[in-house]
GROMACS .gro file of C-alpha atoms in nm:
model
  154
    1MET     CA    1   0.000   0.000   0.000
    2LYS     CA    2   0.146   0.334  -0.102
    3VAL     CA    3   0.179   0.594   0.175
    4PHE     CA    4   0.253   0.961   0.112
    5GLN     CA    5   0.255   1.283   0.308
    6GLN     CA    6   0.082   1.615   0.236
    7LYS     CA    7   0.142   1.912   0.465
    8ASP     CA    8   0.195   1.705   0.782
    9LEU     CA    9  -0.099   1.474   0.704
   10ILE     CA   10  -0.028   1.111   0.621
   11PHE     CA   11  -0.251   0.939   0.366
   12GLU     CA   12  -0.262   0.586   0.235
   13SER     CA   13  -0.360   0.521  -0.124
   14GLY     CA   14  -0.737   0.507  -0.141
   15ASP     CA   15  -0.776   0.773   0.130
   16PRO     CA   16  -0.947   1.096   0.024
   17MET     CA   17  -0.709   1.362  -0.102
   18LEU     CA   18  -0.750   1.693   0.075
   19ASP     CA   19  -0.627   2.010  -0.090
   20GLN     CA   20  -0.564   2.345   0.078
   21THR     CA   21  -0.925   2.453   0.023
   22ASP     CA   22  -1.057   2.136   0.188
   23MET     CA   23  -0.822   2.193   0.480
   24ALA     CA   24  -0.941   2.555   0.507
   25ILE     CA   25  -1.303   2.435   0.510
   26LEU     CA   26  -1.226   2.182   0.785
   27ASN     CA   27  -1.042   2.448   0.984
   28GLU     CA   28  -1.335   2.691   0.965
   29LEU     CA   29  -1.592   2.421   1.048
   30SER     CA   30  -1.385   2.308   1.346
   31LYS     CA   31  -1.410   2.663   1.482
   32ASN     CA   32  -1.782   2.699   1.410
   33SER     CA   33  -1.979   2.414   1.254
   34ARG     CA   34  -2.293   2.631   1.242
   35LEU     CA   35  -2.163   2.857   0.966
   36THR     CA   36  -2.393   2.895   0.669
   37MET     CA   37  -2.251   2.770   0.341
   38LYS     CA   38  -2.248   3.130   0.218
   39ALA     CA   39  -2.046   3.250   0.519
   40LEU     CA   40  -1.814   2.949   0.495
   41GLY     CA   41  -1.766   3.014   0.125
   42GLU     CA   42  -1.668   3.375   0.194
   43LYS     CA   43  -1.405   3.260   0.443
   44VAL     CA   44  -1.247   3.014   0.195
   45HIS     CA   45  -1.305   3.224  -0.118
   46LEU     CA   46  -1.572   3.004  -0.282
   47THR     CA   47  -1.938   3.049  -0.361
   48GLY     CA   48  -2.189   2.902  -0.119
   49GLN     CA   49  -2.282   2.632  -0.373
   50ALA     CA   50  -1.920   2.537  -0.441
   51VAL     CA   51  -1.839   2.506  -0.070
   52ALA     CA   52  -2.161   2.308  -0.011
   53ASN     CA   53  -2.050   2.060  -0.278
   54ARG     CA   54  -1.708   2.023  -0.115
   55VAL     CA   55  -1.862   1.977   0.232
   56LEU     CA   56  -2.097   1.710   0.094
   57LYS     CA   57  -1.799   1.531  -0.066
   58LEU     CA   58  -1.607   1.548   0.264
   59GLU     CA   59  -1.909   1.399   0.443
   60GLU     CA   60  -1.955   1.122   0.186
   61GLU     CA   61  -1.585   1.029   0.202
   62GLY     CA   62  -1.603   1.008   0.582
   63VAL     CA   63  -1.362   1.296   0.641
   64ILE     CA   64  -1.638   1.485   0.825
   65GLU     CA   65  -1.789   1.232   1.064
   66ALA     CA   66  -2.022   1.455   1.265
   67TYR     CA   67  -2.105   1.809   1.366
   68THR     CA   68  -2.084   1.856   1.740
   69ILE     CA   69  -2.081   2.119   2.009
   70SER     CA   70  -1.809   2.206   2.254
   71ILE     CA   71  -1.933   2.244   2.611
   72ASP     CA   72  -1.753   2.460   2.862
   73TRP     CA   73  -1.770   2.209   3.146
   74ARG     CA   74  -1.702   2.484   3.402
   75THR     CA   75  -2.058   2.606   3.343
   76GLN     CA   76  -2.183   2.260   3.439
   77GLN     CA   77  -1.984   2.258   3.763
   78THR     CA   78  -1.843   1.914   3.697
   79ILE     CA   79  -1.514   1.758   3.796
   80GLN     CA   80  -1.321   1.692   3.475
   81THR     CA   81  -1.091   1.392   3.502
   82PHE     CA   82  -0.837   1.210   3.289
   83MET     CA   83  -0.774   0.846   3.374
   84GLN     CA   84  -0.489   0.641   3.242
   85LEU     CA   85  -0.616   0.282   3.251
   86TYR     CA   86  -0.406  -0.028   3.300
   87THR     CA   87  -0.589  -0.351   3.226
   88LYS     CA   88  -0.545  -0.649   3.453
   89ILE     CA   89  -0.595  -0.907   3.177
   90HIS     CA   90  -0.537  -0.928   2.803
   91HIS     CA   91  -0.909  -0.932   2.721
   92HIS     CA   92  -1.045  -0.579   2.738
   93GLU     CA   93  -1.407  -0.638   2.634
   94LEU     CA   94  -1.551  -0.619   2.987
   95LEU     CA   95  -1.366  -0.293   3.060
   96LEU     CA   96  -1.474  -0.138   2.730
   97SER     CA   97  -1.834  -0.247   2.783
   98PHE     CA   98  -1.830  -0.097   3.134
   99LEU     CA   99  -1.691   0.236   3.006
  100HIS     CA  100  -1.937   0.257   2.713
  101GLN     CA  101  -2.226   0.224   2.959
  102LYS     CA  102  -2.109   0.516   3.171
  103GLU     CA  103  -2.245   0.853   3.059
  104GLU     CA  104  -1.976   1.025   3.268
  105ILE     CA  105  -1.711   0.904   3.020
  106LYS     CA  106  -1.693   1.163   2.744
  107ASN     CA  107  -1.388   1.040   2.550
  108LEU     CA  108  -1.194   0.716   2.542
  109PHE     CA  109  -0.866   0.664   2.357
  110LYS     CA  110  -0.653   0.356   2.303
  111ILE     CA  111  -0.300   0.476   2.371
  112SER     CA  112   0.057   0.363   2.334
  113GLY     CA  113   0.323   0.399   2.597
  114ASP     CA  114   0.232   0.384   2.963
  115GLY     CA  115  -0.116   0.235   3.001
  116CYS     CA  116  -0.371   0.087   2.761
  117TYR     CA  117  -0.643   0.354   2.749
  118MET     CA  118  -0.699   0.720   2.836
  119ALA     CA  119  -1.050   0.812   2.948
  120GLU     CA  120  -1.192   1.159   2.998
  121GLY     CA  121  -1.473   1.176   3.250
  122HIS     CA  122  -1.700   1.444   3.394
  123PHE     CA  123  -1.846   1.385   3.739
  124SER     CA  124  -2.096   1.595   3.933
  125SER     CA  125  -1.938   1.532   4.272
  126HIS     CA  126  -1.647   1.368   4.446
  127ASP     CA  127  -1.886   1.101   4.576
  128GLU     CA  128  -1.993   1.018   4.219
  129LEU     CA  129  -1.626   1.002   4.113
  130ASP     CA  130  -1.543   0.777   4.409
  131GLN     CA  131  -1.829   0.539   4.322
  132PHE     CA  132  -1.713   0.523   3.960
  133LEU     CA  133  -1.352   0.453   4.060
  134THR     CA  134  -1.465   0.180   4.300
  135GLU     CA  135  -1.653   0.008   4.015
  136LEU     CA  136  -1.364   0.067   3.773
  137THR     CA  137  -1.123  -0.131   3.992
  138ASN     CA  138  -1.320  -0.446   3.899
  139TYR     CA  139  -1.186  -0.406   3.544
  140ALA     CA  140  -0.863  -0.205   3.551
  141ASN     CA  141  -0.612  -0.014   3.757
  142TYR     CA  142  -0.591   0.359   3.695
  143LYS     CA  143  -0.392   0.675   3.740
  144LEU     CA  144  -0.622   0.972   3.795
  145SER     CA  145  -0.562   1.336   3.707
  146ILE     CA  146  -0.813   1.615   3.767
  147ALA     CA  147  -0.823   1.916   3.537
  148VAL     CA  148  -0.772   2.243   3.720
  149LYS     CA  149  -0.800   2.488   3.431
  150ARG     CA  150  -0.824   2.465   3.050
  151LEU     CA  151  -0.544   2.668   2.895
  152ILE     CA  152  -0.593   2.602   2.523
  153HIS     CA  153  -0.911   2.515   2.336
  154GLN     CA  154  -0.911   2.471   1.960
   0.00000   0.00000   0.00000
């Protein structure tokens, strides 16, 4: 399989090719996914129809997976946590099933290096966090970090 690089992005043959205009569209949508096609077109120097066609192509090719919102968790008065998870056994299905059932888990990443997974969680209280961690120990060991302040948000 042929692999090549374009402006710090690595593609394999068969992957969608993204040009500078596509990258500009993705950059603008990542800042504000509620832009109208006309406003987006103005930002990337295309007509509304032309940018709509490109966005549709990016959606169809799976480059754009979803349009989401970014919540400032400070307004929700939650405790934002990051947990590095260390599995006790080689079969991770029970751990993954447990985490998928928990609405407090907002993001889960398989990682390399120290640990197997990195989970981001938001808990309404220390008691709720403690209960979660008690249940978690049935499936994995963890190293817990609590966010104090967000410094960069992109």
